[in-house]
mmCIF file of C-alpha atoms in Angstrom:
data_model
loop_
_atom_site.group_PDB
_atom_site.id
_atom_site.type_symbol
_atom_site.label_atom_id
_atom_site.label_comp_id
_atom_site.label_asym_id
_atom_site.label_seq_id
_atom_site.Cartn_x
_atom_site.Cartn_y
_atom_site.Cartn_z
ATOM 1 C CA MET A 118 88.979 91.337 128.647
ATOM 2 C CA ASP A 119 88.849 92.259 124.939
ATOM 3 C CA LYS A 120 90.777 95.526 125.090
ATOM 4 C CA TYR A 121 90.477 96.183 121.348
ATOM 5 C CA ALA A 122 86.749 95.413 121.008
ATOM 6 C CA ASP A 123 85.985 99.025 120.014
ATOM 7 C CA ILE A 124 88.312 99.070 116.989
ATOM 8 C CA ARG A 125 89.199 95.537 115.898
ATOM 9 C CA PRO A 126 87.667 93.504 113.040
ATOM 10 C CA TYR A 127 85.079 90.857 113.831
ATOM 11 C CA ASN A 128 86.202 87.442 115.084
ATOM 12 C CA ASP A 129 84.843 84.166 113.736
ATOM 13 C CA GLU A 130 82.188 83.887 116.442
ATOM 14 C CA GLU A 131 80.791 87.293 115.467
ATOM 15 C CA VAL A 132 80.437 86.627 111.742
ATOM 16 C CA ALA A 133 76.993 85.010 111.732
ATOM 17 C CA SER A 134 75.334 87.751 113.794
ATOM 18 C CA ALA A 135 77.005 90.519 111.738
ATOM 19 C CA LEU A 136 75.753 88.947 108.509
ATOM 20 C CA GLY A 137 72.310 88.669 110.086
ATOM 21 C CA ARG A 138 72.312 92.411 110.813
ATOM 22 C CA LEU A 139 73.375 93.123 107.247
ATOM 23 C CA VAL A 140 70.570 91.064 105.739
ATOM 24 C CA ALA A 141 68.048 92.791 108.037
ATOM 25 C CA ASP A 142 69.239 96.282 107.031
ATOM 26 C CA ASN A 143 66.906 97.788 104.412
ATOM 27 C CA SER A 144 69.505 100.341 103.311
ATOM 28 C CA PHE A 145 71.982 97.565 102.517
ATOM 29 C CA ILE A 146 69.373 95.497 100.695
ATOM 30 C CA ASP A 147 68.383 98.546 98.633
ATOM 31 C CA VAL A 148 72.025 99.041 97.548
ATOM 32 C CA ILE A 149 72.178 95.389 96.459
ATOM 33 C CA VAL A 150 68.928 95.853 94.523
ATOM 34 C CA LYS A 151 70.107 99.059 92.860
ATOM 35 C CA TYR A 152 73.486 97.804 91.695
ATOM 36 C CA THR A 153 72.886 94.123 90.953
ATOM 37 C CA LEU A 154 69.363 93.802 89.536
ATOM 38 C CA PRO A 155 68.259 94.994 86.077
ATOM 39 C CA GLU A 156 67.469 98.717 86.010
ATOM 40 C CA TRP A 157 63.760 98.224 85.307
ATOM 41 C CA LEU A 158 63.481 95.933 88.328
ATOM 42 C CA SER A 159 65.696 97.936 90.697
ATOM 43 C CA LYS A 160 63.171 100.779 90.655
ATOM 44 C CA TRP A 161 60.896 98.593 92.767
ATOM 45 C CA SER A 162 63.325 98.127 95.655
ATOM 46 C CA MET A 163 60.679 97.551 98.335
ATOM 47 C CA LEU A 164 59.105 94.741 96.314
ATOM 48 C CA CYS A 165 62.519 93.193 95.643
ATOM 49 C CA ARG A 166 63.684 93.169 99.257
ATOM 50 C CA PRO A 167 62.144 89.799 100.267
ATOM 51 C CA PHE A 168 63.677 88.062 97.235
ATOM 52 C CA VAL A 169 67.151 89.542 97.836
ATOM 53 C CA ARG A 170 66.983 88.700 101.565
ATOM 54 C CA TYR A 171 66.033 85.132 100.780
ATOM 55 C CA LYS A 172 68.932 84.722 98.357
ATOM 56 C CA LEU A 173 71.450 86.261 100.780
ATOM 57 C CA ARG A 174 70.258 84.157 103.722
ATOM 58 C CA ARG A 175 70.606 81.009 101.633
ATOM 59 C CA LYS A 176 74.097 82.024 100.528
ATOM 60 C CA TRP A 177 75.465 83.459 103.763
ATOM 61 C CA GLY A 178 73.605 81.280 106.241
ATOM 62 C CA ARG A 179 76.456 78.747 106.268
ATOM 63 C CA PHE A 180 79.177 81.357 106.926
ATOM 64 C CA ASN A 181 80.689 81.219 110.409
ATOM 65 C CA SER A 182 84.290 82.353 109.887
ATOM 66 C CA VAL A 183 86.225 85.355 108.604
ATOM 67 C CA LYS A 184 87.978 83.092 106.089
ATOM 68 C CA GLN A 185 84.654 82.173 104.487
ATOM 69 C CA VAL A 186 83.803 85.863 104.195
ATOM 70 C CA GLN A 187 87.195 86.611 102.654
ATOM 71 C CA ASP A 188 86.862 83.733 100.188
ATOM 72 C CA GLU A 189 83.531 85.232 99.092
ATOM 73 C CA VAL A 190 85.115 88.700 98.808
ATOM 74 C CA ALA A 191 87.933 87.192 96.707
ATOM 75 C CA ARG A 192 85.341 85.710 94.354
ATOM 76 C CA TYR A 193 83.695 89.112 93.879
ATOM 77 C CA LEU A 194 87.088 90.768 93.445
ATOM 78 C CA ASP A 195 87.933 88.275 90.723
ATOM 79 C CA MET A 196 84.740 89.288 88.880
ATOM 80 C CA LEU A 197 85.486 92.976 89.504
ATOM 81 C CA VAL A 198 88.998 92.664 88.087
ATOM 82 C CA LYS A 199 87.696 90.948 84.950
ATOM 83 C CA LYS A 200 84.925 93.510 84.461
ATOM 84 C CA THR A 201 86.607 96.831 85.301
ATOM 85 C CA THR A 202 90.325 96.392 84.557
ATOM 86 C CA SER A 203 92.361 95.311 81.547
ATOM 87 C CA LYS A 204 94.653 93.503 83.996
ATOM 88 C CA VAL A 205 96.030 93.692 87.535
ATOM 89 C CA THR A 206 99.732 92.931 87.931
ATOM 90 C CA TYR A 207 102.057 92.637 90.915
ATOM 91 C CA SER A 208 105.785 92.842 91.549
ATOM 92 C CA GLY A 209 107.951 92.298 94.615
ATOM 93 C CA LEU A 210 105.797 89.646 96.312
ATOM 94 C CA GLU A 211 108.320 86.937 95.499
ATOM 95 C CA THR A 212 110.888 88.592 97.793
ATOM 96 C CA LEU A 213 108.607 88.599 100.865
ATOM 97 C CA ASP A 214 108.483 85.802 103.437
ATOM 98 C CA LYS A 215 105.046 84.127 103.372
ATOM 99 C CA GLU A 216 105.366 83.298 107.052
ATOM 100 C CA SER A 217 106.144 86.860 108.209
ATOM 101 C CA ALA A 218 103.749 89.625 109.212
ATOM 102 C CA TYR A 219 104.429 93.022 107.633
ATOM 103 C CA LEU A 220 103.217 96.577 108.080
ATOM 104 C CA PHE A 221 102.334 97.584 104.522
ATOM 105 C CA ILE A 222 102.277 101.362 104.022
ATOM 106 C CA SER A 223 101.023 102.423 100.608
ATOM 107 C CA ASN A 224 100.071 105.454 98.604
ATOM 108 C CA HIS A 225 96.308 106.021 98.565
ATOM 109 C CA ARG A 226 94.219 106.601 95.433
ATOM 110 C CA ASP A 227 90.945 104.782 96.169
ATOM 111 C CA ILE A 228 89.061 104.297 99.444
ATOM 112 C CA VAL A 229 88.326 100.588 99.058
ATOM 113 C CA LEU A 230 90.215 99.347 96.003
ATOM 114 C CA ASP A 231 93.760 100.064 97.252
ATOM 115 C CA PRO A 232 93.689 97.554 100.121
ATOM 116 C CA ALA A 233 91.214 95.248 98.351
ATOM 117 C CA LEU A 234 93.388 94.752 95.271
ATOM 118 C CA MET A 235 96.486 94.429 97.430
ATOM 119 C CA ASN A 236 94.681 91.753 99.458
ATOM 120 C CA TRP A 237 93.610 90.008 96.260
ATOM 121 C CA GLY A 238 97.259 89.821 95.200
ATOM 122 C CA LEU A 239 98.320 88.387 98.548
ATOM 123 C CA HIS A 240 95.452 85.881 98.453
ATOM 124 C CA SER A 241 96.334 84.867 94.863
ATOM 125 C CA HIS A 242 99.955 84.267 95.920
ATOM 126 C CA ASN A 243 98.907 82.087 98.888
ATOM 127 C CA MET A 244 99.871 84.735 101.432
ATOM 128 C CA ASN A 245 97.843 85.892 104.425
ATOM 129 C CA THR A 246 95.608 88.896 103.801
ATOM 130 C CA VAL A 247 95.991 92.073 105.849
ATOM 131 C CA ARG A 248 94.011 93.852 108.502
ATOM 132 C CA ILE A 249 92.933 97.165 106.971
ATOM 133 C CA ALA A 250 93.010 100.573 108.688
ATOM 134 C CA ILE A 251 89.881 102.609 107.954
ATOM 135 C CA GLY A 252 88.903 106.019 109.318
ATOM 136 C CA ASP A 253 85.737 106.284 111.407
ATOM 137 C CA ASN A 254 84.581 109.098 109.100
ATOM 138 C CA LEU A 255 83.656 106.341 106.616
ATOM 139 C CA LEU A 256 81.615 104.409 109.163
ATOM 140 C CA GLN A 257 78.616 106.699 109.555
ATOM 141 C CA VAL A 258 76.385 104.152 107.802
ATOM 142 C CA PRO A 259 75.749 100.963 109.844
ATOM 143 C CA TYR A 260 76.011 98.530 106.923
ATOM 144 C CA ILE A 261 79.380 99.990 105.878
ATOM 145 C CA THR A 262 80.667 99.346 109.408
ATOM 146 C CA GLU A 263 79.463 95.747 109.260
ATOM 147 C CA LEU A 264 80.986 95.136 105.829
ATOM 148 C CA MET A 265 84.336 96.632 106.758
ATOM 149 C CA ARG A 266 84.711 94.840 110.087
ATOM 150 C CA LEU A 267 83.679 91.547 108.487
ATOM 151 C CA ASN A 268 86.495 92.010 105.975
ATOM 152 C CA LYS A 269 89.310 92.449 108.536
ATOM 153 C CA SER A 270 89.106 96.255 108.815
ATOM 154 C CA PHE A 271 89.955 98.032 112.054
ATOM 155 C CA ILE A 272 88.908 101.535 113.029
ATOM 156 C CA VAL A 273 91.084 104.647 113.161
ATOM 157 C CA LYS A 274 89.268 107.125 115.411
ATOM 158 C CA ARG A 275 89.788 110.385 113.590
ATOM 159 C CA SER A 276 86.749 112.015 115.181
ATOM 160 C CA ALA A 277 88.487 112.429 118.547
ATOM 161 C CA LYS A 278 89.073 116.176 119.079
ATOM 162 C CA ALA A 279 90.257 116.872 122.623
ATOM 163 C CA PRO A 280 94.078 116.465 122.911
ATOM 164 C CA LYS A 281 93.936 113.875 125.729
ATOM 165 C CA GLU A 282 91.196 111.909 123.983
ATOM 166 C CA MET A 283 93.151 111.990 120.730
ATOM 167 C CA LEU A 284 96.381 110.833 122.375
ATOM 168 C CA ARG A 285 94.512 108.006 124.127
ATOM 169 C CA ALA A 286 92.915 106.868 120.841
ATOM 170 C CA LEU A 287 96.201 107.012 118.928
ATOM 171 C CA THR A 288 98.115 105.130 121.641
ATOM 172 C CA HIS A 289 95.373 102.471 121.645
ATOM 173 C CA LEU A 290 95.668 102.192 117.854
ATOM 174 C CA SER A 291 99.473 101.986 117.980
ATOM 175 C CA SER A 292 99.250 99.189 120.530
ATOM 176 C CA TYR A 293 96.692 97.299 118.406
ATOM 177 C CA ILE A 294 98.908 97.493 115.304
ATOM 178 C CA PHE A 295 101.951 96.190 117.195
ATOM 179 C CA ASP A 296 99.959 93.360 118.833
ATOM 180 C CA SER A 297 98.511 92.362 115.446
ATOM 181 C CA LEU A 298 101.974 92.158 113.892
ATOM 182 C CA SER A 299 103.303 90.238 116.897
ATOM 183 C CA SER A 300 100.506 87.667 116.501
ATOM 184 C CA GLY A 301 101.332 87.123 112.816
ATOM 185 C CA GLN A 302 98.678 89.434 111.296
ATOM 186 C CA SER A 303 99.881 91.830 108.610
ATOM 187 C CA ILE A 304 98.519 95.389 108.519
ATOM 188 C CA TRP A 305 97.717 97.856 105.728
ATOM 189 C CA ILE A 306 97.585 101.584 106.328
ATOM 190 C CA ALA A 307 97.701 104.521 103.919
ATOM 191 C CA GLN A 308 100.720 106.818 103.981
ATOM 192 C CA LYS A 309 98.554 109.786 104.962
ATOM 193 C CA GLU A 310 94.984 110.611 105.866
ATOM 194 C CA GLY A 311 92.767 110.782 102.784
ATOM 195 C CA ARG A 312 93.384 109.995 99.127
ATOM 196 C CA ALA A 313 96.079 111.745 97.088
ATOM 197 C CA LYS A 314 93.637 113.754 94.988
ATOM 198 C CA ASP A 315 96.428 115.786 93.355
ATOM 199 C CA GLY A 316 98.581 112.757 92.507
ATOM 200 C CA VAL A 317 101.206 113.664 95.131
ATOM 201 C CA ASP A 318 102.143 110.513 97.069
ATOM 202 C CA GLN A 319 103.847 111.705 100.244
ATOM 203 C CA THR A 320 104.041 110.047 103.650
ATOM 204 C CA ASP A 321 102.838 112.083 106.613
ATOM 205 C CA PRO A 322 105.386 111.924 109.501
ATOM 206 C CA ALA A 323 102.426 112.274 111.916
ATOM 207 C CA LEU A 324 101.322 108.763 110.913
ATOM 208 C CA LEU A 325 104.764 107.416 111.800
ATOM 209 C CA LYS A 326 104.728 109.248 115.140
ATOM 210 C CA MET A 327 101.453 107.469 115.898
ATOM 211 C CA LEU A 328 103.001 104.096 115.105
ATOM 212 C CA GLN A 329 105.835 104.772 117.552
ATOM 213 C CA LEU A 330 103.614 105.674 120.518
ATOM 214 C CA TYR A 331 103.607 102.068 121.691
ATOM 215 C CA GLY A 332 107.363 101.847 121.163
ATOM 216 C CA ARG A 333 107.828 104.804 123.499
ATOM 217 C CA LYS A 334 105.903 102.943 126.177
ATOM 218 C CA GLN A 335 108.343 100.058 125.706
ATOM 219 C CA LYS A 336 111.228 102.550 126.040
ATOM 220 C CA LEU A 337 112.564 101.638 122.589
ATOM 221 C CA SER A 338 114.349 104.108 120.350
ATOM 222 C CA PHE A 339 112.570 105.112 117.155
ATOM 223 C CA ASP A 340 115.028 103.159 115.015
ATOM 224 C CA GLU A 341 114.780 99.993 117.145
ATOM 225 C CA TYR A 342 111.000 100.063 117.058
ATOM 226 C CA VAL A 343 110.806 100.655 113.288
ATOM 227 C CA LYS A 344 112.869 97.522 112.664
ATOM 228 C CA GLN A 345 110.385 95.467 114.697
ATOM 229 C CA LEU A 346 107.454 96.703 112.592
ATOM 230 C CA LYS A 347 108.843 95.294 109.293
ATOM 231 C CA ILE A 348 107.491 98.181 107.234
ATOM 232 C CA VAL A 349 107.055 97.426 103.516
ATOM 233 C CA PRO A 350 106.255 100.396 101.239
ATOM 234 C CA VAL A 351 103.678 99.591 98.549
ATOM 235 C CA SER A 352 103.089 101.580 95.366
ATOM 236 C CA ILE A 353 99.652 101.356 93.708
ATOM 237 C CA SER A 354 99.145 102.834 90.233
ATOM 238 C CA TYR A 355 95.992 102.969 88.106
ATOM 239 C CA GLN A 356 96.028 103.544 84.363
ATOM 240 C CA TYR A 357 92.741 105.417 84.804
ATOM 241 C CA GLU A 358 92.498 107.202 88.144
ATOM 242 C CA PRO A 359 89.392 106.211 90.166
ATOM 243 C CA CYS A 360 87.026 109.172 90.718
ATOM 244 C CA ALA A 361 89.378 111.508 88.819
ATOM 245 C CA VAL A 362 86.695 114.082 87.979
ATOM 246 C CA ALA A 363 85.324 114.139 91.535
ATOM 247 C CA LYS A 364 88.852 114.594 92.942
ATOM 248 C CA ALA A 365 89.578 117.430 90.517
ATOM 249 C CA LYS A 366 86.253 119.084 91.328
ATOM 250 C CA GLU A 367 87.096 119.077 95.049
ATOM 251 C CA LEU A 368 90.564 120.540 94.461
ATOM 252 C CA VAL A 369 89.292 123.290 92.149
ATOM 253 C CA HIS A 370 86.554 124.155 94.653
ATOM 254 C CA LYS A 371 89.187 124.494 97.401
ATOM 255 C CA GLN A 372 91.318 126.728 95.179
ATOM 256 C CA LEU A 373 88.357 129.015 94.460
ATOM 257 C CA HIS A 374 86.645 129.023 97.856
ATOM 258 C CA GLY A 375 89.313 127.987 100.365
ATOM 259 C CA SER A 376 87.539 124.877 101.629
ATOM 260 C CA TYR A 377 85.346 121.976 100.571
ATOM 261 C CA VAL A 378 82.588 120.352 102.635
ATOM 262 C CA LYS A 379 81.525 116.871 101.564
ATOM 263 C CA ALA A 380 77.839 116.257 100.999
ATOM 264 C CA ASP A 381 76.051 113.525 102.941
ATOM 265 C CA GLY A 382 76.767 110.158 101.352
ATOM 266 C CA GLU A 383 79.624 111.485 99.216
ATOM 267 C CA ASP A 384 82.131 108.948 100.556
ATOM 268 C CA ILE A 385 79.735 106.091 99.799
ATOM 269 C CA LYS A 386 79.254 107.460 96.288
ATOM 270 C CA SER A 387 83.055 107.593 95.834
ATOM 271 C CA ILE A 388 83.387 103.990 97.018
ATOM 272 C CA LEU A 389 80.779 102.781 94.538
ATOM 273 C CA GLU A 390 82.161 104.874 91.673
ATOM 274 C CA GLY A 391 85.676 103.584 92.310
ATOM 275 C CA ILE A 392 84.455 99.986 92.306
ATOM 276 C CA ARG A 393 82.340 100.277 89.151
ATOM 277 C CA SER A 394 84.530 102.508 86.943
ATOM 278 C CA ASP A 395 86.994 101.290 84.312
ATOM 279 C CA LYS A 396 90.508 101.343 85.770
ATOM 280 C CA GLY A 397 92.509 99.946 82.856
ATOM 281 C CA HIS A 398 95.795 98.368 83.945
ATOM 282 C CA VAL A 399 96.429 98.394 87.702
ATOM 283 C CA HIS A 400 99.900 97.596 89.014
ATOM 284 C CA ILE A 401 100.836 97.036 92.662
ATOM 285 C CA SER A 402 104.517 97.025 93.533
ATOM 286 C CA PHE A 403 105.719 95.702 96.891
ATOM 287 C CA GLY A 404 108.972 97.137 98.176
ATOM 288 C CA GLN A 405 111.614 95.822 100.554
ATOM 289 C CA PRO A 406 111.193 95.750 104.360
ATOM 290 C CA ILE A 407 112.843 98.823 105.854
ATOM 291 C CA GLN A 408 115.713 97.716 108.056
ATOM 292 C CA GLY A 409 118.106 100.630 107.588
ATOM 293 C CA GLU A 410 118.811 103.423 110.012
ATOM 294 C CA CYS A 411 115.788 105.738 110.418
ATOM 295 C CA ASP A 412 116.237 107.830 113.536
ATOM 296 C CA SER A 413 113.184 110.078 113.126
ATOM 297 C CA PRO A 414 109.683 110.052 111.622
ATOM 298 C CA GLU A 415 110.850 112.499 108.972
ATOM 299 C CA MET A 416 113.736 110.245 107.929
ATOM 300 C CA LEU A 417 111.431 107.218 107.824
ATOM 301 C CA ALA A 418 108.863 109.145 105.747
ATOM 302 C CA GLU A 419 111.610 110.035 103.274
ATOM 303 C CA THR A 420 112.697 106.381 103.076
ATOM 304 C CA ILE A 421 109.126 105.190 102.454
ATOM 305 C CA ASP A 422 108.537 107.870 99.804
ATOM 306 C CA LYS A 423 111.737 106.930 97.999
ATOM 307 C CA GLN A 424 110.494 103.365 97.548
ATOM 308 C CA ILE A 425 106.901 104.308 96.680
ATOM 309 C CA ILE A 426 107.979 106.846 94.052
ATOM 310 C CA GLY A 427 110.860 104.743 92.758
ATOM 311 C CA GLN A 428 108.745 101.630 92.181
ATOM 312 C CA TYR A 429 105.637 103.481 90.913
ATOM 313 C CA TYR A 430 104.562 101.889 87.627
ATOM 314 C CA LEU A 431 104.059 104.558 84.964
ATOM 315 C CA HIS A 432 101.161 104.046 82.538
ATOM 316 C CA PRO A 433 100.659 105.688 79.123
ATOM 317 C CA SER A 434 98.202 108.060 80.825
ATOM 318 C CA ASN A 435 101.011 109.427 83.011
ATOM 319 C CA TYR A 436 103.333 110.042 80.044
ATOM 320 C CA ILE A 437 100.615 111.653 77.910
ATOM 321 C CA ALA A 438 99.494 113.999 80.713
ATOM 322 C CA ALA A 439 103.124 115.058 81.246
ATOM 323 C CA GLY A 440 103.553 115.779 77.526
ATOM 324 C CA ASP A 441 105.967 112.894 76.876
ATOM 325 C CA LYS A 442 104.310 111.346 73.830
ATOM 326 C CA GLN A 443 107.418 109.462 72.682
ATOM 327 C CA GLN A 444 106.726 106.765 75.284
ATOM 328 C CA VAL A 445 103.215 105.902 74.009
ATOM 329 C CA SER A 446 101.577 104.606 70.872
ATOM 330 C CA PRO A 447 99.083 106.646 68.793
ATOM 331 C CA LYS A 448 96.319 104.273 69.950
ATOM 332 C CA GLU A 449 97.152 104.841 73.631
ATOM 333 C CA GLN A 450 97.202 108.582 73.081
ATOM 334 C CA GLN A 451 93.872 108.461 71.268
ATOM 335 C CA ASP A 452 92.262 106.410 74.053
ATOM 336 C CA PHE A 453 93.393 108.774 76.795
ATOM 337 C CA MET A 454 92.450 111.946 74.932
ATOM 338 C CA GLY A 455 89.057 110.399 74.203
ATOM 339 C CA ARG A 456 88.515 109.946 77.929
ATOM 340 C CA LEU A 457 89.648 113.496 78.580
ATOM 341 C CA GLU A 458 86.894 114.798 76.302
ATOM 342 C CA SER A 459 84.279 113.731 78.871
ATOM 343 C CA VAL A 460 85.957 115.847 81.603
ATOM 344 C CA PRO A 461 84.400 119.314 82.118
ATOM 345 C CA GLU A 462 86.591 121.989 80.565
ATOM 346 C CA GLU A 463 87.234 123.786 83.873
ATOM 347 C CA LEU A 464 88.611 120.547 85.387
ATOM 348 C CA LYS A 465 90.825 119.281 82.541
ATOM 349 C CA GLN A 466 94.060 120.953 83.674
ATOM 350 C CA GLN A 467 93.607 119.598 87.204
ATOM 351 C CA VAL A 468 92.991 116.063 85.898
ATOM 352 C CA LEU A 469 96.063 116.276 83.643
ATOM 353 C CA ALA A 470 98.184 117.522 86.564
ATOM 354 C CA MET A 471 96.954 114.560 88.650
ATOM 355 C CA TYR A 472 98.150 112.070 86.017
ATOM 356 C CA ALA A 473 101.417 113.922 85.333
ATOM 357 C CA GLU A 474 102.522 114.181 88.976
ATOM 358 C CA PRO A 475 104.019 110.649 89.391
ATOM 359 C CA LEU A 476 106.286 111.167 86.378
ATOM 360 C CA LYS A 477 107.348 114.585 87.640
ATOM 361 C CA ARG A 478 108.190 113.195 91.087
ATOM 362 C CA LYS A 479 110.235 110.364 89.578
ATOM 363 C CA ALA A 480 112.294 112.949 87.706
ATOM 364 C CA LEU A 481 113.208 114.912 90.864
#
């Protein structure tokens, strides 16, 4: 029996049929038309569908493995990096064992780019890519589900509400993560649910309690189980924060009205905006596997945060927002302030606070 069929990524034998469903999905084809064809042509999406389907079937018809899909994703990521970043750099990979499976826990700034760019770094350094944790709140659109599961994503069932149902789902997830690591498959998961819209990168102990559910079934102490997971903290920093204005808008709305309800399709819009926007220099820093004494989720969260904050790469945008202009050149200051001019006046302080937060946390 395939006990993880409801949450796991697709296997090789499922790739061809999943790609077939994608190509048959009009909503997916229309997105391809809108964002890849010239603007004058993309307005005629219904007329363009047969042409796009033909091209995709010719290209994807030979794919029958996850590796082929990932090689294609890597090709697109290479183009994305060249088009929307000044550079993407990595540190810490040289200290990791290429033959080991790790549980990478990172800060979270962008829905898709965080794990995608981390995967691109692993792929570029001849290391195995990770299985990616993604919340089921992002999988309301069928073609998004297909794309994510084709690209080694597994599902975190956040929609479970009843306590018993929630515990069952979390225990199932904890077991899947441990079994993946035991079979040599690395995992990526964000340090907390949702992106850090205020720039505060802080690990949620509830996530770590979830990870240990399977360890409790094995009657292992928290510390013993943590050492088996080989947790590696990862710090991702963007010179220009993806979706900064949208994040600030949500935070200001919450401050004024107490809550914020996302519009239909808002997550998809955020994904596309994050992919297409200019990100400047992106740096991803890999920490050291945690092997020290961590007797509780709170202690482990503190240990993870210490590495994520300590190895966070500070860009000129962080220094400028924090008022430390001695660390930047006049050109860098001019570039950032020019970008700030396009931010609505009522959101500027929130955007500046978002950029300043990593520097403030380093100083604590």
